[in-house]
PDB file of C-alpha atoms in Angstrom:
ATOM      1  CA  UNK A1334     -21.452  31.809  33.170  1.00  0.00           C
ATOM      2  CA  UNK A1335     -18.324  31.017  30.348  1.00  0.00           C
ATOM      3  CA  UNK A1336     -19.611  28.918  27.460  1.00  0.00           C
ATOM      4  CA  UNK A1337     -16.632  26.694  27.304  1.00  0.00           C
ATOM      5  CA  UNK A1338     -15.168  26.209  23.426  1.00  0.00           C
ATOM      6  CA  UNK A1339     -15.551  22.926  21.747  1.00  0.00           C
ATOM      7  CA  UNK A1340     -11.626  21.573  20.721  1.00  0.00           C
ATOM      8  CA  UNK A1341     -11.155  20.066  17.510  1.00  0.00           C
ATOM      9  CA  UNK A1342     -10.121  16.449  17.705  1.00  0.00           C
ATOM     10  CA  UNK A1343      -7.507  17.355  16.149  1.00  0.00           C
ATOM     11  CA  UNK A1344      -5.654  19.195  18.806  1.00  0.00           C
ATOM     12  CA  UNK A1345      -3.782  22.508  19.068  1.00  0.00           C
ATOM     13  CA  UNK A1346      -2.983  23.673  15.002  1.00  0.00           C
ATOM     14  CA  UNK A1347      -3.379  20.120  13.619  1.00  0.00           C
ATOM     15  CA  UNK A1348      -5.669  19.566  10.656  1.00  0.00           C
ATOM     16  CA  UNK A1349      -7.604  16.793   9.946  1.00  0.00           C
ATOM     17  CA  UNK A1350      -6.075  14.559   7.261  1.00  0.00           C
ATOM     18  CA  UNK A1351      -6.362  15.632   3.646  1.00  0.00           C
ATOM     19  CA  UNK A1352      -6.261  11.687   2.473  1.00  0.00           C
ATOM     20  CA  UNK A1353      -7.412   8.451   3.756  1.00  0.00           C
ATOM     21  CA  UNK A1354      -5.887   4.662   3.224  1.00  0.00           C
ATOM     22  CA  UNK A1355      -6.679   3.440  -0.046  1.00  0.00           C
ATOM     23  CA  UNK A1356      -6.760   7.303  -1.697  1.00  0.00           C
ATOM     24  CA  UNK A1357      -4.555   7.532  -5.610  1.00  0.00           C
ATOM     25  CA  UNK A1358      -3.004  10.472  -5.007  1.00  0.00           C
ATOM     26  CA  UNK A1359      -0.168  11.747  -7.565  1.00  0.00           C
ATOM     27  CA  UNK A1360       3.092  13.064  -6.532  1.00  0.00           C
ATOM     28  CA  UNK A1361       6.370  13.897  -8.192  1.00  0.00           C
ATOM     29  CA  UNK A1362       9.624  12.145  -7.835  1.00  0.00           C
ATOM     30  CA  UNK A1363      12.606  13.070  -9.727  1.00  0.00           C
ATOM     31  CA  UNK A1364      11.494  15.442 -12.569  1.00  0.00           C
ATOM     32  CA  UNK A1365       8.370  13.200 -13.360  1.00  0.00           C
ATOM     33  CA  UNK A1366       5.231  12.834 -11.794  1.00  0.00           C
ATOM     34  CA  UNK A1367       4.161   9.635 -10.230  1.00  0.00           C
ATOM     35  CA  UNK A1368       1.145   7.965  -9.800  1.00  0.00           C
ATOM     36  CA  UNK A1369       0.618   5.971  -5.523  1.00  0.00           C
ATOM     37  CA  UNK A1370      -1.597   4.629  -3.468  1.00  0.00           C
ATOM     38  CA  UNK A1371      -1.946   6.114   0.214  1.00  0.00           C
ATOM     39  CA  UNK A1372      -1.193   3.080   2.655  1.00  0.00           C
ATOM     40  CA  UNK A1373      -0.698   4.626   6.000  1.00  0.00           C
ATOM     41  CA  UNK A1374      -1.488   8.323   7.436  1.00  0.00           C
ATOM     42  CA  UNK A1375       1.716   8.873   9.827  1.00  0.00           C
ATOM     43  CA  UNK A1376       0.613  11.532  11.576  1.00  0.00           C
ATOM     44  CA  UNK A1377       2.278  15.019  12.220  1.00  0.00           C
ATOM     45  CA  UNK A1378       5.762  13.782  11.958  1.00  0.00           C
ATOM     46  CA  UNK A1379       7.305  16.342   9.473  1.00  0.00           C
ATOM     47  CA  UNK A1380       8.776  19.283   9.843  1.00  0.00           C
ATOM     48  CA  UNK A1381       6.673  21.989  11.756  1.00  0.00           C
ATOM     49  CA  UNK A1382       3.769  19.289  12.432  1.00  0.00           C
ATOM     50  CA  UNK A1383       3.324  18.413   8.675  1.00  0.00           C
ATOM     51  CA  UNK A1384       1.564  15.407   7.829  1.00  0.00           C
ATOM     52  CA  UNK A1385       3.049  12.755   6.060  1.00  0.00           C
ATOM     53  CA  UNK A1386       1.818   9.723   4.395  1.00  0.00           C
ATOM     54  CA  UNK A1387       3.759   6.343   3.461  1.00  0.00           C
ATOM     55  CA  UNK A1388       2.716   5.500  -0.760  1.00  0.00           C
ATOM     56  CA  UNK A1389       3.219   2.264  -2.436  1.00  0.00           C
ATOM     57  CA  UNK A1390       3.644   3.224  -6.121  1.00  0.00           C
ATOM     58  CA  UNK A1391       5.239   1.120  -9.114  1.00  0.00           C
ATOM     59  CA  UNK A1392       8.646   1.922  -9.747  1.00  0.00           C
ATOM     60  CA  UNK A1393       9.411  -0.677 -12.334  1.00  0.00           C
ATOM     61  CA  UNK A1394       6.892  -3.122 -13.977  1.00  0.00           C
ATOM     62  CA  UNK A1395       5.458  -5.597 -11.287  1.00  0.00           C
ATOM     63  CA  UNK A1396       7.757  -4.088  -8.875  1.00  0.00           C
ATOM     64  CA  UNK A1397       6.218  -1.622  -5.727  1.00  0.00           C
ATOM     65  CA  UNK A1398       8.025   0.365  -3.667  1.00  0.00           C
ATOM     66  CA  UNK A1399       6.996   2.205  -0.530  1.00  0.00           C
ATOM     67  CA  UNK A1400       7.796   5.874   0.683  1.00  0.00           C
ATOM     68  CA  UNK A1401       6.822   8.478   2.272  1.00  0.00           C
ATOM     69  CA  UNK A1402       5.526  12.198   1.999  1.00  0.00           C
ATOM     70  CA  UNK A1403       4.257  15.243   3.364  1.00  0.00           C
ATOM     71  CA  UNK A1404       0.739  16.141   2.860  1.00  0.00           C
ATOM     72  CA  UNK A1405       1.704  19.016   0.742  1.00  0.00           C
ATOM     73  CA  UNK A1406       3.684  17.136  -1.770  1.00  0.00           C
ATOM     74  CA  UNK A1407       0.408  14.634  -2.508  1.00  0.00           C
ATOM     75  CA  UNK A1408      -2.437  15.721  -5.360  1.00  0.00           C
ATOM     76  CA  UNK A1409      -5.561  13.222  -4.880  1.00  0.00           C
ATOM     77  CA  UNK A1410      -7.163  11.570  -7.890  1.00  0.00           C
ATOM     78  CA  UNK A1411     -10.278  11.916  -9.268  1.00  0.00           C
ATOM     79  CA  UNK A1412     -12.097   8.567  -8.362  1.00  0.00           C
ATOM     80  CA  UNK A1413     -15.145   6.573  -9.263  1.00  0.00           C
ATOM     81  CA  UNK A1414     -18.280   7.272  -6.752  1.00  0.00           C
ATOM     82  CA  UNK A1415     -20.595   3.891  -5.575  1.00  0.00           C
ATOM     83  CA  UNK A1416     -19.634   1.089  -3.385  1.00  0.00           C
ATOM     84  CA  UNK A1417     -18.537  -1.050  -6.352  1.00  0.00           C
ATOM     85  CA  UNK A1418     -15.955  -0.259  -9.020  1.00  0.00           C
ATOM     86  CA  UNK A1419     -14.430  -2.065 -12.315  1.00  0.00           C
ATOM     87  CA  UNK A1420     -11.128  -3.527 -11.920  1.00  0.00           C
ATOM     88  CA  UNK A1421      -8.634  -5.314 -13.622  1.00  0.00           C
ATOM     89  CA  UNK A1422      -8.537  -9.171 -11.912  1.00  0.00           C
ATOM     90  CA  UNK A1423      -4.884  -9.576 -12.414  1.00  0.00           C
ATOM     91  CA  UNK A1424      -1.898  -7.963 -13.647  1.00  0.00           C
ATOM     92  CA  UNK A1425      -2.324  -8.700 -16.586  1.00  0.00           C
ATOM     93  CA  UNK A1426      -5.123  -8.003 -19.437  1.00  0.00           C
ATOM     94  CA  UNK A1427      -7.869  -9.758 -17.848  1.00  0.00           C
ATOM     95  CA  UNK A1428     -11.356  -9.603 -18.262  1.00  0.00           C
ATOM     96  CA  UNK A1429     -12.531  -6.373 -16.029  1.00  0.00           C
ATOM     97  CA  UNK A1430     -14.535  -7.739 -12.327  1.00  0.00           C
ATOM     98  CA  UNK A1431     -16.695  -5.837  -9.876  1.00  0.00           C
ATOM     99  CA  UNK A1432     -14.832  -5.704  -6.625  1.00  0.00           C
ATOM    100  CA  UNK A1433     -17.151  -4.517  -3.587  1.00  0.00           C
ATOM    101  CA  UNK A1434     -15.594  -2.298  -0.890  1.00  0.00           C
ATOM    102  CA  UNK A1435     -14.597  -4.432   2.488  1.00  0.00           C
ATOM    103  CA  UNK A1436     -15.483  -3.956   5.367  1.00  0.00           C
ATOM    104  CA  UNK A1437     -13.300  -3.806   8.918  1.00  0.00           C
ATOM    105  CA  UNK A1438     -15.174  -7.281   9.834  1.00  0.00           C
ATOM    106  CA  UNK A1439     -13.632  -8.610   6.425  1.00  0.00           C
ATOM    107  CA  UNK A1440     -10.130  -9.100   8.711  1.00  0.00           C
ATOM    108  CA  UNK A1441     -12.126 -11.451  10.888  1.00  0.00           C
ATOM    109  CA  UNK A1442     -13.616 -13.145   8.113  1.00  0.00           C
ATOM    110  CA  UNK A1443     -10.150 -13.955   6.256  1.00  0.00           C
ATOM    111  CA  UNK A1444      -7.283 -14.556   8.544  1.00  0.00           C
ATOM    112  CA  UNK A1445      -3.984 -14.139   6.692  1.00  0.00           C
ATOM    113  CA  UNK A1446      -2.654 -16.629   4.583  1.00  0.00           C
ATOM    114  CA  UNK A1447       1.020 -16.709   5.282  1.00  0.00           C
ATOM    115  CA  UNK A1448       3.367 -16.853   8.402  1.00  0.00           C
ATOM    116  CA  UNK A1449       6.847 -14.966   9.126  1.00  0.00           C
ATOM    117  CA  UNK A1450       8.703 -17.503   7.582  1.00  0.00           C
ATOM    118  CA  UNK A1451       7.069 -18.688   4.799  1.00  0.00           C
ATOM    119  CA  UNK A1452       8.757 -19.133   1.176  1.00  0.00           C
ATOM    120  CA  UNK A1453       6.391 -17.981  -1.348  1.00  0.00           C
ATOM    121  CA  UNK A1454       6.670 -16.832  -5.130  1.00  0.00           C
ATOM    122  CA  UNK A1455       5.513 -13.935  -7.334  1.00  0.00           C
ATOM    123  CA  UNK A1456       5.913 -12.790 -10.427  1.00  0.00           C
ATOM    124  CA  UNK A1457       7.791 -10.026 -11.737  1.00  0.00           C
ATOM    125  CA  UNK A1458       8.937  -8.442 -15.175  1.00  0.00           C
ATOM    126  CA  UNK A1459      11.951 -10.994 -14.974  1.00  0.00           C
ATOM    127  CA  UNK A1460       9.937 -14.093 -14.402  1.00  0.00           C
ATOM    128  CA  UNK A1461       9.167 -16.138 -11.076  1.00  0.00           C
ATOM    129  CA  UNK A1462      10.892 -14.744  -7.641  1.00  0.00           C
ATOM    130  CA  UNK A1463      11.237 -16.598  -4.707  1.00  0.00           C
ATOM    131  CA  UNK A1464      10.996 -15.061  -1.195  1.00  0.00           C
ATOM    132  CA  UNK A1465      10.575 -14.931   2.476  1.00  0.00           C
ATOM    133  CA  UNK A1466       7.930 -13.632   4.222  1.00  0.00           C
ATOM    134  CA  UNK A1467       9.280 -11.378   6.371  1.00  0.00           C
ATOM    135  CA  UNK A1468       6.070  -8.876   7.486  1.00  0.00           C
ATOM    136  CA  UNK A1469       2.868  -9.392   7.489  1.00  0.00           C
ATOM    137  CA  UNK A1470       1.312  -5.362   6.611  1.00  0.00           C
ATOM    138  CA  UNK A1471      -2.219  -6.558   7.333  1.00  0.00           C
ATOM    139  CA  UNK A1472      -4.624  -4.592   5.264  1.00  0.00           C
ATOM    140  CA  UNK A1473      -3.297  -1.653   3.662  1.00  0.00           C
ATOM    141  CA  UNK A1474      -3.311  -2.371   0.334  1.00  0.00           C
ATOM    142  CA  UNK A1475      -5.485  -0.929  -2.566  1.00  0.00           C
ATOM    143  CA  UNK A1476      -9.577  -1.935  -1.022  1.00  0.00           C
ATOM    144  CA  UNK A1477      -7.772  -3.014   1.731  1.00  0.00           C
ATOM    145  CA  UNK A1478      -5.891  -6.203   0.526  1.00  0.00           C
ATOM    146  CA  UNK A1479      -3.483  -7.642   2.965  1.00  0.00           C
ATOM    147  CA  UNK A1480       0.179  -7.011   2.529  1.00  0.00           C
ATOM    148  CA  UNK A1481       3.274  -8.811   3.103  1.00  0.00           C
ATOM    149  CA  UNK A1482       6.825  -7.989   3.148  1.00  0.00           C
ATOM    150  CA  UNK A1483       8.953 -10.131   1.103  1.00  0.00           C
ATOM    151  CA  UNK A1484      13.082 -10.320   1.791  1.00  0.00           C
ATOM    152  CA  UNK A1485      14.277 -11.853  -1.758  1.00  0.00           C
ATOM    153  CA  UNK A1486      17.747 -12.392  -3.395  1.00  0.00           C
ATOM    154  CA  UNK A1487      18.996  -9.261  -5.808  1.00  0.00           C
ATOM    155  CA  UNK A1488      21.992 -10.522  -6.492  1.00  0.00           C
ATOM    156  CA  UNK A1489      24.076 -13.137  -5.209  1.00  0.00           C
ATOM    157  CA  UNK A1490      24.748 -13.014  -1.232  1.00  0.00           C
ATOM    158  CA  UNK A1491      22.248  -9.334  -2.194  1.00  0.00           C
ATOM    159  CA  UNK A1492      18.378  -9.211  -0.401  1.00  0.00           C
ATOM    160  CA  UNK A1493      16.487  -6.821  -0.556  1.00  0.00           C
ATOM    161  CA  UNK A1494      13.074  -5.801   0.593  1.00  0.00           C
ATOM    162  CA  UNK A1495       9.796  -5.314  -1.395  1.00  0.00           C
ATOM    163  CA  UNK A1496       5.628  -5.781  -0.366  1.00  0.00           C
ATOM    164  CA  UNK A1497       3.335  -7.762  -2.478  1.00  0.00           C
ATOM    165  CA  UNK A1498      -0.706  -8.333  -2.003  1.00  0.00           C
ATOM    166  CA  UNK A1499      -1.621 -11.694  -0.886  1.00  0.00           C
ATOM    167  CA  UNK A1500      -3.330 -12.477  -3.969  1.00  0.00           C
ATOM    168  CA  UNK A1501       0.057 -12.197  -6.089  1.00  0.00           C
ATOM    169  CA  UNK A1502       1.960 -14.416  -3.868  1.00  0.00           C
ATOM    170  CA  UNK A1503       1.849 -18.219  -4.315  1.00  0.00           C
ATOM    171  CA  UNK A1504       3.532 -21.122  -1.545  1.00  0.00           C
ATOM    172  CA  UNK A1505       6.904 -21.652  -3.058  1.00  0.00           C
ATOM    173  CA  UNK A1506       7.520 -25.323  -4.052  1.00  0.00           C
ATOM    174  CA  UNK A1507       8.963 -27.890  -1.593  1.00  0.00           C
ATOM    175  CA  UNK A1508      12.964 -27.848  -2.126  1.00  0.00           C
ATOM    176  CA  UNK A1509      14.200 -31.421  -1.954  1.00  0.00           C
TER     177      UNK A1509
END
């Protein structure tokens, strides 16, 4: 009798993922290299079946930005090993905090803390911006934090798009 073969789970030529959500992985853009967090595994969408990733990474001072990239193009980071890690609180220069991993029951446990809709506030290098909450990401940021995306005014009659963790957004004040 035929033994029969075992298939991969990962079908006919595919690979298992090189990264996970959450992984700092380094990639270049323009002629310098830049540093991102992996927020979503696409799945074989590129060219030929490659793999590509969507990245938030900084692109100015307080400002993320999201993109995307094939497998290829991504270097991981070397990371700290353990369940809890030192990092900074806020922004800022704050005194360092342990942060524990979450779990997928932690979604459960906090439901989010805006609605489509909302008007909130967050800081960035130019002071205070105030937005709209136009998306809510769920948990994709950096240990999971929940993400929103945030239509905001550029420039005059100008919006444009960005996505900030929950815990950097504040309710915007009442207009009168």
């Amino acid at each position: 009798m035929a033994r029969k073969s075992k298939k991969s789970i990962w079908g006919d030529g595919e690979s298992p993922p090189k990264f996970k959500v959450g992984d700092r992985v380094v990639f270049r853009r323009g002629n310098r290299e830049v540093e991102g967090v992996v927020v979503e595994d696409r799945g074989p969408l590129g060219i030929g079946g490659q793999r590509i990733y969507g990245l938030h990474y900084e692109f100015l001072p307080g400002e993320t930005r999201y993109t995307e990239r094939d497998e290829e193009e991504l270097t991981l980071m070397p990371t700290q090993t353990g369940g809890d890690r030192d990092v900074p609180v806020g922004k800022e220069t704050h005194p360092m905090a342990r942060k524990r991993k979450r779990s997928k029951s932690d979604d459960e446990e906090r439901p989010a803390k805006y609605k489509l809709g909302d008007r909130v506030v967050y800081r960035s290098g130019n002071g205070e911006v105030e937005a709209v909450v136009v998306e809510d990401r769920g948990p994709l940021g950096i240990g999971g934090r929940r993400l929103y995306g945030l239509h905001y005014e550029f420039l005059p009659g100008e919006t444009r798009y960005t996505e900030m963790p929950e815990e950097d957004l504040t309710p915007a004040p009442a207009s009168s």
